[in-house]
mmCIF file of C-alpha atoms in Angstrom:
data_model
loop_
_atom_site.group_PDB
_atom_site.id
_atom_site.type_symbol
_atom_site.label_atom_id
_atom_site.label_comp_id
_atom_site.label_asym_id
_atom_site.label_seq_id
_atom_site.Cartn_x
_atom_site.Cartn_y
_atom_site.Cartn_z
ATOM 1 C CA UNK A 1 86.004 102.821 102.626
ATOM 2 C CA UNK A 2 85.440 102.450 98.873
ATOM 3 C CA UNK A 3 87.807 100.927 96.311
ATOM 4 C CA UNK A 4 88.422 102.336 92.827
ATOM 5 C CA UNK A 5 90.559 101.289 89.887
ATOM 6 C CA UNK A 6 92.033 103.509 87.182
ATOM 7 C CA UNK A 7 93.778 102.407 84.022
ATOM 8 C CA UNK A 8 96.590 104.785 83.143
ATOM 9 C CA UNK A 9 99.020 104.815 80.205
ATOM 10 C CA UNK A 10 101.515 106.984 78.448
ATOM 11 C CA UNK A 11 104.416 106.956 75.983
ATOM 12 C CA UNK A 12 107.029 107.689 78.695
ATOM 13 C CA UNK A 13 107.353 107.425 82.471
ATOM 14 C CA UNK A 14 110.017 108.086 85.098
ATOM 15 C CA UNK A 15 109.497 107.107 88.720
ATOM 16 C CA UNK A 16 112.848 108.397 89.906
ATOM 17 C CA UNK A 17 114.995 106.352 92.246
ATOM 18 C CA UNK A 18 116.078 108.674 95.100
ATOM 19 C CA UNK A 19 119.530 107.029 95.368
ATOM 20 C CA UNK A 20 120.464 108.369 91.909
ATOM 21 C CA UNK A 21 121.822 111.814 92.725
ATOM 22 C CA UNK A 22 122.760 113.184 89.280
ATOM 23 C CA UNK A 23 120.965 111.390 86.469
ATOM 24 C CA UNK A 24 117.353 110.288 86.583
ATOM 25 C CA UNK A 25 116.800 106.536 86.620
ATOM 26 C CA UNK A 26 113.312 105.129 86.899
ATOM 27 C CA UNK A 27 112.042 102.317 89.107
ATOM 28 C CA UNK A 28 110.840 99.373 87.068
ATOM 29 C CA UNK A 29 107.240 99.917 88.223
ATOM 30 C CA UNK A 30 105.116 102.872 89.185
ATOM 31 C CA UNK A 31 105.535 103.833 92.849
ATOM 32 C CA UNK A 32 102.578 104.014 95.228
ATOM 33 C CA UNK A 33 103.113 107.744 95.692
ATOM 34 C CA UNK A 34 102.923 108.299 91.916
ATOM 35 C CA UNK A 35 99.738 106.222 91.789
ATOM 36 C CA UNK A 36 98.251 108.216 94.656
ATOM 37 C CA UNK A 37 98.964 111.490 92.886
ATOM 38 C CA UNK A 38 96.962 110.315 89.872
ATOM 39 C CA UNK A 39 93.902 109.644 92.041
ATOM 40 C CA UNK A 40 94.379 113.037 93.699
ATOM 41 C CA UNK A 41 94.609 114.738 90.310
ATOM 42 C CA UNK A 42 91.042 113.559 89.654
ATOM 43 C CA UNK A 43 89.697 114.371 93.128
ATOM 44 C CA UNK A 44 91.461 115.866 96.112
ATOM 45 C CA UNK A 45 89.853 117.362 99.208
ATOM 46 C CA UNK A 46 91.269 117.894 102.709
ATOM 47 C CA UNK A 47 88.482 115.650 104.011
ATOM 48 C CA UNK A 48 89.559 112.483 102.122
ATOM 49 C CA UNK A 49 92.518 110.142 101.878
ATOM 50 C CA UNK A 50 93.679 107.764 99.143
ATOM 51 C CA UNK A 51 95.527 104.513 99.915
ATOM 52 C CA UNK A 52 96.994 102.588 96.969
ATOM 53 C CA UNK A 53 97.015 98.844 97.597
ATOM 54 C CA UNK A 54 97.607 97.183 94.202
ATOM 55 C CA UNK A 55 99.465 98.066 90.980
ATOM 56 C CA UNK A 56 99.053 95.908 87.884
ATOM 57 C CA UNK A 57 101.626 96.133 85.051
ATOM 58 C CA UNK A 58 99.854 95.659 81.714
ATOM 59 C CA UNK A 59 102.702 96.042 79.228
ATOM 60 C CA UNK A 60 106.189 94.483 79.079
ATOM 61 C CA UNK A 61 109.082 96.588 80.323
ATOM 62 C CA UNK A 62 110.693 98.789 77.685
ATOM 63 C CA UNK A 63 113.424 101.354 78.350
ATOM 64 C CA UNK A 64 114.871 104.416 76.648
ATOM 65 C CA UNK A 65 117.848 106.702 77.238
ATOM 66 C CA UNK A 66 117.016 110.389 76.870
ATOM 67 C CA UNK A 67 118.965 113.597 77.411
ATOM 68 C CA UNK A 68 116.827 116.559 78.404
ATOM 69 C CA UNK A 69 117.211 120.236 79.178
ATOM 70 C CA UNK A 70 116.371 121.044 82.786
ATOM 71 C CA UNK A 71 116.548 124.110 85.014
ATOM 72 C CA UNK A 72 119.187 123.817 87.712
ATOM 73 C CA UNK A 73 117.739 126.389 90.157
ATOM 74 C CA UNK A 74 114.484 127.406 91.832
ATOM 75 C CA UNK A 75 113.272 130.727 93.104
ATOM 76 C CA UNK A 76 114.478 131.046 96.698
ATOM 77 C CA UNK A 77 112.053 131.219 99.588
ATOM 78 C CA UNK A 78 113.843 134.305 100.878
ATOM 79 C CA UNK A 79 113.227 136.185 97.606
ATOM 80 C CA UNK A 80 109.556 135.235 97.727
ATOM 81 C CA UNK A 81 109.220 136.465 101.321
ATOM 82 C CA UNK A 82 110.936 139.750 100.461
ATOM 83 C CA UNK A 83 108.654 140.262 97.460
ATOM 84 C CA UNK A 84 105.594 139.558 99.584
ATOM 85 C CA UNK A 85 106.720 142.001 102.240
ATOM 86 C CA UNK A 86 107.550 144.731 99.704
ATOM 87 C CA UNK A 87 104.521 144.123 97.501
ATOM 88 C CA UNK A 88 106.700 143.663 94.402
ATOM 89 C CA UNK A 89 109.853 141.959 93.308
ATOM 90 C CA UNK A 90 111.598 139.957 90.599
ATOM 91 C CA UNK A 91 110.930 136.277 90.981
ATOM 92 C CA UNK A 92 111.705 135.048 87.484
ATOM 93 C CA UNK A 93 114.445 132.667 86.434
ATOM 94 C CA UNK A 94 116.452 133.161 83.259
ATOM 95 C CA UNK A 95 116.408 129.772 81.602
ATOM 96 C CA UNK A 96 119.475 130.466 79.470
ATOM 97 C CA UNK A 97 121.529 131.080 82.611
ATOM 98 C CA UNK A 98 120.167 128.092 84.569
ATOM 99 C CA UNK A 99 119.825 125.452 81.845
ATOM 100 C CA UNK A 100 121.628 122.142 82.173
ATOM 101 C CA UNK A 101 121.456 118.848 80.338
ATOM 102 C CA UNK A 102 120.739 115.653 82.259
ATOM 103 C CA UNK A 103 120.595 112.118 80.968
ATOM 104 C CA UNK A 104 117.780 109.819 82.036
ATOM 105 C CA UNK A 105 116.879 106.134 81.826
ATOM 106 C CA UNK A 106 113.125 106.076 81.437
ATOM 107 C CA UNK A 107 110.311 103.619 80.868
ATOM 108 C CA UNK A 108 108.472 103.816 77.574
ATOM 109 C CA UNK A 109 105.016 102.708 76.353
ATOM 110 C CA UNK A 110 103.635 101.953 79.813
ATOM 111 C CA UNK A 111 100.157 100.949 81.037
ATOM 112 C CA UNK A 112 98.936 100.113 84.532
ATOM 113 C CA UNK A 113 95.804 99.430 86.473
ATOM 114 C CA UNK A 114 96.067 101.045 89.871
ATOM 115 C CA UNK A 115 93.737 100.212 92.781
ATOM 116 C CA UNK A 116 93.154 102.498 95.740
ATOM 117 C CA UNK A 117 90.791 102.859 98.692
ATOM 118 C CA UNK A 118 88.975 106.112 99.338
ATOM 119 C CA UNK A 119 88.302 106.955 102.963
ATOM 120 C CA UNK A 120 87.573 109.976 105.125
ATOM 121 C CA UNK A 121 90.416 111.785 106.853
ATOM 122 C CA UNK A 122 90.502 111.662 110.646
ATOM 123 C CA UNK A 123 87.778 113.922 111.997
ATOM 124 C CA UNK A 124 85.837 113.928 108.755
ATOM 125 C CA UNK A 125 82.115 114.387 109.251
ATOM 126 C CA UNK A 126 80.654 114.436 105.743
ATOM 127 C CA UNK A 127 79.328 111.189 104.248
ATOM 128 C CA UNK A 128 81.877 109.181 102.233
ATOM 129 C CA UNK A 129 79.204 108.585 99.561
ATOM 130 C CA UNK A 130 79.422 112.244 98.598
ATOM 131 C CA UNK A 131 83.078 111.903 97.581
ATOM 132 C CA UNK A 132 82.517 108.472 96.063
ATOM 133 C CA UNK A 133 79.936 109.920 93.697
ATOM 134 C CA UNK A 134 82.129 112.927 92.919
ATOM 135 C CA UNK A 135 85.086 110.761 91.982
ATOM 136 C CA UNK A 136 82.995 108.360 89.905
ATOM 137 C CA UNK A 137 81.424 111.217 87.976
ATOM 138 C CA UNK A 138 84.698 113.028 87.363
ATOM 139 C CA UNK A 139 86.712 109.935 86.422
ATOM 140 C CA UNK A 140 83.972 108.680 84.086
ATOM 141 C CA UNK A 141 84.037 111.983 82.204
ATOM 142 C CA UNK A 142 87.855 112.246 82.169
ATOM 143 C CA UNK A 143 87.787 115.366 84.361
ATOM 144 C CA UNK A 144 90.753 116.248 86.601
ATOM 145 C CA UNK A 145 91.996 119.024 88.826
ATOM 146 C CA UNK A 146 95.355 118.927 87.066
ATOM 147 C CA UNK A 147 96.837 116.777 84.316
ATOM 148 C CA UNK A 148 97.872 113.374 85.706
ATOM 149 C CA UNK A 149 101.479 112.450 84.975
ATOM 150 C CA UNK A 150 103.756 109.422 85.141
ATOM 151 C CA UNK A 151 106.479 110.473 87.543
ATOM 152 C CA UNK A 152 107.571 113.658 85.732
ATOM 153 C CA UNK A 153 105.117 116.388 84.799
ATOM 154 C CA UNK A 154 106.125 116.351 81.147
ATOM 155 C CA UNK A 155 105.115 112.666 80.933
ATOM 156 C CA UNK A 156 101.343 113.137 80.764
ATOM 157 C CA UNK A 157 99.113 110.157 81.526
ATOM 158 C CA UNK A 158 95.839 109.156 79.900
ATOM 159 C CA UNK A 159 93.390 107.652 82.418
ATOM 160 C CA UNK A 160 90.025 105.940 82.500
ATOM 161 C CA UNK A 161 87.808 104.560 85.242
ATOM 162 C CA UNK A 162 87.684 100.746 85.402
ATOM 163 C CA UNK A 163 84.171 99.485 86.167
ATOM 164 C CA UNK A 164 82.353 96.169 86.062
ATOM 165 C CA UNK A 165 81.605 96.827 82.381
ATOM 166 C CA UNK A 166 85.236 97.491 81.432
ATOM 167 C CA UNK A 167 86.877 94.697 79.425
ATOM 168 C CA UNK A 168 89.353 92.739 81.551
ATOM 169 C CA UNK A 169 93.096 93.320 81.231
ATOM 170 C CA UNK A 170 95.733 90.690 81.909
ATOM 171 C CA UNK A 171 98.931 91.776 83.729
ATOM 172 C CA UNK A 172 102.237 90.613 82.336
ATOM 173 C CA UNK A 173 103.312 87.189 83.583
ATOM 174 C CA UNK A 174 106.671 88.250 85.047
ATOM 175 C CA UNK A 175 107.605 87.515 88.659
ATOM 176 C CA UNK A 176 110.728 88.914 90.349
ATOM 177 C CA UNK A 177 112.031 90.928 93.279
ATOM 178 C CA UNK A 178 112.047 94.707 92.731
ATOM 179 C CA UNK A 179 114.015 95.627 95.853
ATOM 180 C CA UNK A 180 113.311 98.557 98.133
ATOM 181 C CA UNK A 181 110.869 100.986 96.565
ATOM 182 C CA UNK A 182 109.639 104.402 97.703
ATOM 183 C CA UNK A 183 106.211 104.051 99.292
ATOM 184 C CA UNK A 184 105.478 107.681 100.141
ATOM 185 C CA UNK A 185 106.610 110.592 102.290
ATOM 186 C CA UNK A 186 105.881 110.744 105.985
ATOM 187 C CA UNK A 187 104.539 114.226 106.816
ATOM 188 C CA UNK A 188 104.447 113.740 110.575
ATOM 189 C CA UNK A 189 106.810 116.709 110.654
ATOM 190 C CA UNK A 190 105.607 118.927 107.775
ATOM 191 C CA UNK A 191 108.809 120.961 107.744
ATOM 192 C CA UNK A 192 110.916 117.810 107.326
ATOM 193 C CA UNK A 193 109.046 115.050 105.443
ATOM 194 C CA UNK A 194 110.824 111.703 105.458
ATOM 195 C CA UNK A 195 110.703 108.989 102.777
ATOM 196 C CA UNK A 196 109.343 105.554 103.652
ATOM 197 C CA UNK A 197 110.194 102.396 101.680
ATOM 198 C CA UNK A 198 108.880 98.868 101.276
ATOM 199 C CA UNK A 199 110.357 95.680 99.808
ATOM 200 C CA UNK A 200 108.490 95.389 96.514
ATOM 201 C CA UNK A 201 107.879 92.198 94.561
ATOM 202 C CA UNK A 202 106.353 91.731 91.143
ATOM 203 C CA UNK A 203 104.133 88.620 91.257
ATOM 204 C CA UNK A 204 102.755 87.699 87.817
ATOM 205 C CA UNK A 205 102.697 91.368 86.900
ATOM 206 C CA UNK A 206 101.156 92.594 90.148
ATOM 207 C CA UNK A 207 102.681 94.593 92.998
ATOM 208 C CA UNK A 208 100.796 94.367 96.307
ATOM 209 C CA UNK A 209 101.349 97.552 98.292
ATOM 210 C CA UNK A 210 101.430 97.178 102.097
ATOM 211 C CA UNK A 211 99.844 99.775 104.399
ATOM 212 C CA UNK A 212 101.946 102.900 104.833
ATOM 213 C CA UNK A 213 102.335 102.094 108.545
ATOM 214 C CA UNK A 214 104.364 99.002 107.601
ATOM 215 C CA UNK A 215 106.818 100.920 105.414
ATOM 216 C CA UNK A 216 110.311 101.674 106.729
ATOM 217 C CA UNK A 217 112.198 104.930 106.947
#
């Protein structure tokens, strides 16, 4: 197991609370699943696993209300299956017909340092050093499989690898309870993934993330 740290930042972020059914409202702090997705955007392979264990908040909390245009529908699975069977089909959505406005309560001007362990997936046979070197090389050059984002894909994130030579960063000094926060999804049943939560606490700007096995459904 090897630990890495990335510093990520962006002008906006939204780590959506699942209990908000209509409007988007962000958690106060980046969720472990959002942090994991940033590591995976730099390097993802079926043979490896990322486990986020620490999130450091580097900038004070700032909020903004925004109203955005969103699409209210997705292409149905049935239409995709019919198009695949027939060899052709119409799978487009007409934005003008499906557009809706939704208000959101988002974070603004955010920066974090996220820490995660890299390990081999069960049954992995290749040396971990191979993936350690791949991630270090890619993160150092700013390379990624897809653009990292802060909760919503339109909120792109800048990232850099934190090494021993990187200047230190001091988390904010705030300490308070954050309540139940989404940890990640449990894919034990791939057809019906279930959310798992943990009781999060901000301690002098740092959230310690427990192992996924300790999270509750």
